[in-house]
mmCIF file of C-alpha atoms in Angstrom:
data_model
loop_
_atom_site.group_PDB
_atom_site.id
_atom_site.type_symbol
_atom_site.label_atom_id
_atom_site.label_comp_id
_atom_site.label_asym_id
_atom_site.label_seq_id
_atom_site.Cartn_x
_atom_site.Cartn_y
_atom_site.Cartn_z
ATOM 1 C CA MET E 1049 0.006 0.223 0.007
ATOM 2 C CA PHE E 1050 3.002 2.526 1.090
ATOM 3 C CA GLN E 1051 4.294 1.117 -2.457
ATOM 4 C CA GLN E 1052 1.069 2.419 -4.542
ATOM 5 C CA ILE E 1053 1.284 6.198 -2.149
ATOM 6 C CA LYS E 1054 5.039 6.344 -3.066
ATOM 7 C CA ASN E 1055 4.174 5.813 -7.056
ATOM 8 C CA ILE E 1056 1.204 7.805 -6.732
ATOM 9 C CA ASP E 1057 3.057 10.791 -5.452
ATOM 10 C CA THR E 1058 6.127 10.488 -7.759
ATOM 11 C CA ALA E 1059 3.772 10.138 -10.493
ATOM 12 C CA PHE E 1060 2.536 13.627 -9.647
ATOM 13 C CA ARG E 1061 5.814 15.292 -9.083
ATOM 14 C CA GLN E 1062 6.674 14.295 -12.809
ATOM 15 C CA ILE E 1063 3.384 15.556 -13.763
ATOM 16 C CA ARG E 1064 3.771 18.827 -11.990
ATOM 17 C CA THR E 1065 7.373 18.997 -13.469
ATOM 18 C CA PHE E 1066 5.965 18.157 -17.161
ATOM 19 C CA SER E 1067 3.355 20.760 -16.611
ATOM 20 C CA LEU E 1068 5.635 23.177 -15.331
ATOM 21 C CA VAL E 1069 8.044 23.065 -18.312
ATOM 22 C CA VAL E 1070 5.381 22.935 -20.767
ATOM 23 C CA VAL E 1071 3.578 26.197 -18.956
ATOM 24 C CA LEU E 1072 7.379 28.278 -18.730
ATOM 25 C CA ALA E 1073 8.209 26.816 -22.464
ATOM 26 C CA ASN E 1074 4.834 28.899 -23.583
ATOM 27 C CA VAL E 1075 5.548 31.567 -22.171
ATOM 28 C CA ALA E 1076 8.964 32.256 -23.282
ATOM 29 C CA PHE E 1077 7.581 31.265 -26.733
ATOM 30 C CA THR E 1078 5.168 33.678 -26.574
ATOM 31 C CA CYS E 1079 7.820 36.391 -25.096
ATOM 32 C CA PHE E 1080 9.739 35.876 -27.843
ATOM 33 C CA TYR E 1081 7.433 36.307 -30.749
ATOM 34 C CA THR E 1082 5.583 39.253 -29.120
ATOM 35 C CA TYR E 1083 9.382 40.788 -29.073
ATOM 36 C CA HIS E 1084 9.956 39.633 -33.145
ATOM 37 C CA SER E 1085 6.425 41.297 -33.947
ATOM 38 C CA ASP E 1086 7.148 44.416 -32.426
ATOM 39 C CA GLN E 1087 10.131 44.689 -34.415
ATOM 40 C CA ARG E 1088 8.357 43.522 -37.436
ATOM 41 C CA VAL E 1089 5.929 46.272 -36.733
ATOM 42 C CA ALA E 1090 8.589 48.831 -35.997
ATOM 43 C CA ARG E 1091 10.756 48.227 -39.552
ATOM 44 C CA ALA E 1092 7.111 48.120 -41.339
ATOM 45 C CA GLU E 1093 6.315 51.704 -39.460
ATOM 46 C CA ASP E 1094 10.236 53.304 -40.412
ATOM 47 C CA ARG E 1095 9.379 52.061 -44.337
ATOM 48 C CA VAL E 1096 7.353 54.694 -46.761
ATOM 49 C CA LEU E 1097 5.592 54.051 -49.979
ATOM 50 C CA ILE E 1098 6.272 56.651 -52.592
ATOM 51 C CA LEU E 1099 4.628 57.641 -56.057
ATOM 52 C CA LEU E 1100 7.279 58.270 -58.030
ATOM 53 C CA ASN E 1101 6.473 58.206 -62.043
ATOM 54 C CA GLY E 1102 3.399 56.275 -61.314
ATOM 55 C CA LYS E 1103 5.340 53.624 -59.664
ATOM 56 C CA VAL E 1104 5.108 52.649 -56.024
ATOM 57 C CA VAL E 1105 8.537 52.741 -54.414
ATOM 58 C CA SER E 1106 9.872 51.518 -51.082
ATOM 59 C CA ALA E 1107 11.918 54.077 -48.895
ATOM 60 C CA MET E 1108 13.285 53.569 -45.469
ATOM 61 C CA SER E 1109 12.155 57.194 -43.255
ATOM 62 C CA SER E 1110 14.888 58.389 -41.097
ATOM 63 C CA SER E 1111 15.266 61.679 -39.050
ATOM 64 C CA ARG E 1112 16.165 64.608 -40.253
ATOM 65 C CA LYS E 1113 19.836 64.671 -38.687
ATOM 66 C CA ASP E 1114 20.794 61.617 -40.615
ATOM 67 C CA ASN E 1115 20.445 63.185 -44.016
ATOM 68 C CA LEU E 1116 21.099 66.754 -42.687
ATOM 69 C CA GLU E 1117 24.523 67.538 -44.699
ATOM 70 C CA VAL E 1118 23.175 65.495 -47.863
ATOM 71 C CA GLU E 1119 19.875 67.760 -48.002
ATOM 72 C CA ALA E 1120 21.817 70.803 -47.280
ATOM 73 C CA ARG E 1121 24.290 70.064 -50.206
ATOM 74 C CA ASP E 1122 21.384 69.230 -52.737
ATOM 75 C CA HIS E 1123 19.477 72.300 -51.333
ATOM 76 C CA VAL E 1124 22.681 74.590 -52.186
ATOM 77 C CA ALA E 1125 23.092 72.881 -56.029
ATOM 78 C CA THR E 1126 19.305 73.281 -56.613
ATOM 79 C CA PHE E 1127 19.292 76.739 -55.863
ATOM 80 C CA HIS E 1128 22.522 77.830 -58.091
ATOM 81 C CA GLN E 1129 21.393 75.406 -61.137
ATOM 82 C CA LEU E 1130 18.024 76.929 -61.199
ATOM 83 C CA PHE E 1131 19.686 80.398 -60.821
ATOM 84 C CA PHE E 1132 22.041 79.890 -63.520
ATOM 85 C CA SER E 1133 20.967 77.651 -65.882
ATOM 86 C CA LEU E 1134 19.128 79.484 -68.551
ATOM 87 C CA SER E 1135 18.127 79.577 -71.836
ATOM 88 C CA PRO E 1136 16.967 82.513 -74.502
ATOM 89 C CA ASP E 1137 13.542 82.488 -73.941
ATOM 90 C CA ASP E 1138 11.907 84.917 -71.326
ATOM 91 C CA LYS E 1139 9.381 82.063 -70.242
ATOM 92 C CA VAL E 1140 11.657 79.773 -68.879
ATOM 93 C CA ILE E 1141 14.082 82.296 -67.552
ATOM 94 C CA LYS E 1142 11.003 83.613 -65.356
ATOM 95 C CA GLU E 1143 10.013 79.834 -64.387
ATOM 96 C CA HIS E 1144 13.764 79.207 -63.231
ATOM 97 C CA ILE E 1145 14.082 82.046 -61.245
ATOM 98 C CA THR E 1146 10.895 81.491 -59.616
ATOM 99 C CA LYS E 1147 11.431 78.332 -58.606
ATOM 100 C CA SER E 1148 14.991 79.621 -57.086
ATOM 101 C CA LEU E 1149 14.033 82.347 -55.073
ATOM 102 C CA TYR E 1150 11.389 79.767 -52.785
ATOM 103 C CA LEU E 1151 15.030 78.648 -51.923
ATOM 104 C CA ALA E 1152 16.730 82.076 -50.775
ATOM 105 C CA ASP E 1153 16.149 84.761 -48.963
ATOM 106 C CA GLN E 1154 15.812 88.759 -49.936
ATOM 107 C CA SER E 1155 19.508 88.245 -51.191
ATOM 108 C CA ALA E 1156 18.998 86.250 -54.113
ATOM 109 C CA LYS E 1157 16.301 88.451 -55.063
ATOM 110 C CA GLN E 1158 18.494 91.651 -55.238
ATOM 111 C CA ALA E 1159 21.199 89.847 -57.045
ATOM 112 C CA TYR E 1160 18.088 89.018 -59.650
ATOM 113 C CA ASP E 1161 16.953 92.816 -59.925
ATOM 114 C CA ASN E 1162 20.694 94.080 -60.081
ATOM 115 C CA LEU E 1163 21.025 91.626 -63.035
ATOM 116 C CA GLU E 1164 17.715 92.446 -64.491
ATOM 117 C CA GLU E 1165 18.488 96.219 -64.250
ATOM 118 C CA LYS E 1166 21.472 96.159 -65.744
ATOM 119 C CA GLY E 1167 19.698 94.067 -69.050
ATOM 120 C CA TYR E 1168 21.178 90.726 -68.589
ATOM 121 C CA TYR E 1169 18.394 88.591 -68.820
ATOM 122 C CA ALA E 1170 17.296 90.692 -71.864
ATOM 123 C CA GLY E 1171 21.305 90.275 -73.399
ATOM 124 C CA LEU E 1172 20.581 86.684 -73.113
ATOM 125 C CA ILE E 1173 17.198 86.495 -74.790
ATOM 126 C CA ALA E 1174 18.732 89.038 -77.663
ATOM 127 C CA GLY E 1175 21.923 87.312 -78.284
ATOM 128 C CA ASN E 1176 20.129 84.075 -78.313
ATOM 129 C CA ILE E 1177 22.542 82.949 -75.369
ATOM 130 C CA SER E 1178 22.324 79.816 -73.718
ATOM 131 C CA GLN E 1179 23.800 79.363 -70.286
ATOM 132 C CA SER E 1180 24.309 76.195 -67.930
ATOM 133 C CA LEU E 1181 26.075 75.430 -64.383
ATOM 134 C CA GLN E 1182 27.673 72.323 -63.184
ATOM 135 C CA VAL E 1183 28.054 72.438 -59.436
ATOM 136 C CA ASP E 1184 31.470 70.528 -58.500
ATOM 137 C CA SER E 1185 31.014 70.240 -55.039
ATOM 138 C CA VAL E 1186 29.278 72.134 -51.725
ATOM 139 C CA LYS E 1187 30.777 72.789 -48.015
ATOM 140 C CA ILE E 1188 28.691 73.015 -45.304
ATOM 141 C CA ASP E 1189 30.073 73.623 -41.773
ATOM 142 C CA THR E 1190 26.969 71.461 -39.769
ATOM 143 C CA ARG E 1191 28.851 72.645 -36.291
ATOM 144 C CA SER E 1192 27.455 76.128 -36.377
ATOM 145 C CA TYR E 1193 23.718 77.577 -37.156
ATOM 146 C CA PRO E 1194 23.012 78.997 -39.315
ATOM 147 C CA TYR E 1195 24.711 76.787 -41.497
ATOM 148 C CA PRO E 1196 27.539 78.630 -43.094
ATOM 149 C CA PHE E 1197 28.229 77.124 -47.119
ATOM 150 C CA ARG E 1198 30.832 77.720 -49.865
ATOM 151 C CA CYS E 1199 29.081 76.251 -53.419
ATOM 152 C CA TYR E 1200 32.042 75.516 -56.180
ATOM 153 C CA ALA E 1201 30.847 75.456 -59.613
ATOM 154 C CA THR E 1202 31.560 75.969 -62.927
ATOM 155 C CA GLN E 1203 29.237 77.687 -65.641
ATOM 156 C CA GLN E 1204 29.383 77.625 -69.595
ATOM 157 C CA ILE E 1205 28.234 80.328 -71.830
ATOM 158 C CA ILE E 1206 27.103 79.040 -75.149
ATOM 159 C CA ARG E 1207 26.614 81.888 -78.183
ATOM 160 C CA GLN E 1208 26.610 81.701 -81.669
ATOM 161 C CA THR E 1209 30.444 83.473 -81.591
ATOM 162 C CA GLY E 1210 32.119 80.503 -79.222
ATOM 163 C CA GLN E 1211 31.964 79.283 -75.806
ATOM 164 C CA LEU E 1212 33.039 80.645 -72.349
ATOM 165 C CA ARG E 1213 33.760 78.394 -68.997
ATOM 166 C CA ARG E 1214 33.441 80.579 -66.075
ATOM 167 C CA THR E 1215 34.713 80.009 -62.469
ATOM 168 C CA LEU E 1216 31.770 80.318 -59.794
ATOM 169 C CA ILE E 1217 32.178 80.822 -55.767
ATOM 170 C CA THR E 1218 29.447 81.556 -53.758
ATOM 171 C CA SER E 1219 28.727 81.659 -50.133
ATOM 172 C CA GLY E 1220 25.937 82.104 -47.547
ATOM 173 C CA TYR E 1221 24.145 80.029 -44.917
ATOM 174 C CA LEU E 1222 21.229 77.815 -44.150
ATOM 175 C CA ARG E 1223 18.555 78.514 -42.000
ATOM 176 C CA GLU E 1224 15.974 75.564 -41.617
ATOM 177 C CA VAL E 1225 12.429 76.535 -42.358
ATOM 178 C CA ILE E 1226 9.388 74.059 -42.750
ATOM 179 C CA ARG E 1227 9.296 71.878 -45.857
ATOM 180 C CA SER E 1228 6.547 72.622 -48.693
ATOM 181 C CA ASP E 1229 6.294 71.820 -52.236
ATOM 182 C CA ASN E 1230 8.163 74.583 -53.646
ATOM 183 C CA ASN E 1231 10.983 73.868 -51.149
ATOM 184 C CA PRO E 1232 11.328 70.586 -50.121
ATOM 185 C CA HIS E 1233 14.513 69.928 -48.134
ATOM 186 C CA GLY E 1234 13.268 73.083 -45.820
ATOM 187 C CA PHE E 1235 15.857 75.121 -46.108
ATOM 188 C CA LEU E 1236 16.488 78.570 -46.776
ATOM 189 C CA ILE E 1237 20.021 80.444 -48.179
ATOM 190 C CA GLU E 1238 20.886 83.379 -45.930
ATOM 191 C CA ARG E 1239 23.248 86.280 -47.105
ATOM 192 C CA TRP E 1240 24.119 84.619 -50.386
ATOM 193 C CA ASN E 1241 26.861 86.139 -52.174
ATOM 194 C CA THR E 1242 29.372 85.638 -55.027
ATOM 195 C CA LEU E 1243 32.755 85.413 -54.058
ATOM 196 C CA GLU E 1244 34.381 84.893 -57.664
ATOM 197 C CA ASN E 1245 33.193 84.641 -61.009
ATOM 198 C CA LYS E 1246 35.982 84.948 -63.748
ATOM 199 C CA ASP E 1247 36.634 83.791 -67.156
ATOM 200 C CA LEU E 1248 38.193 80.175 -67.627
ATOM 201 C CA LYS E 1249 38.390 79.097 -71.138
ATOM 202 C CA THR E 1250 36.997 80.481 -74.458
ATOM 203 C CA THR E 1251 36.413 78.325 -77.513
ATOM 204 C CA GLN E 1252 35.609 78.984 -80.944
ATOM 205 C CA PRO E 1253 33.048 77.712 -82.990
#
């Protein structure tokens, strides 16, 4: 009889141990699955779908600090390409200048007004002159705010009589503003100034 009771007690302990192991394993699996699911949700939330040229493209979201220098350089390059890449067409000139002035403050508007007053744009149209700009590099110091920058570019002026290449070096500061359709990077160029703009080479046709 005592042996039977001992066997029942042993069996009960084994069942209790087995049940405890099953419960602990179930808890561990549930915790692992919950953690893994949370990680997948977090990764999914970081992914952004963008409609580009009629196609859906997946992209990863990031903070502004992660791409600060890249966006700042592209903002400066975009402004200069819009401001200096011109065709002998009044509509094209106004369109490019209007877009560029959304990216800068009154200093750029003043530079445009000065060129307009001197008849620079009228001369492009009358002389059938095309003008393009290649940005070579943009240096930005993000350690101080507003961020000082210097832009190095090469300007090409195409006339019927030949082509002229010029150096262009400008400087200014970048201030952060709210992003918009007209200013997708969310920067504004301030105190923009031309440091150098001189002839490099003239090519005859």
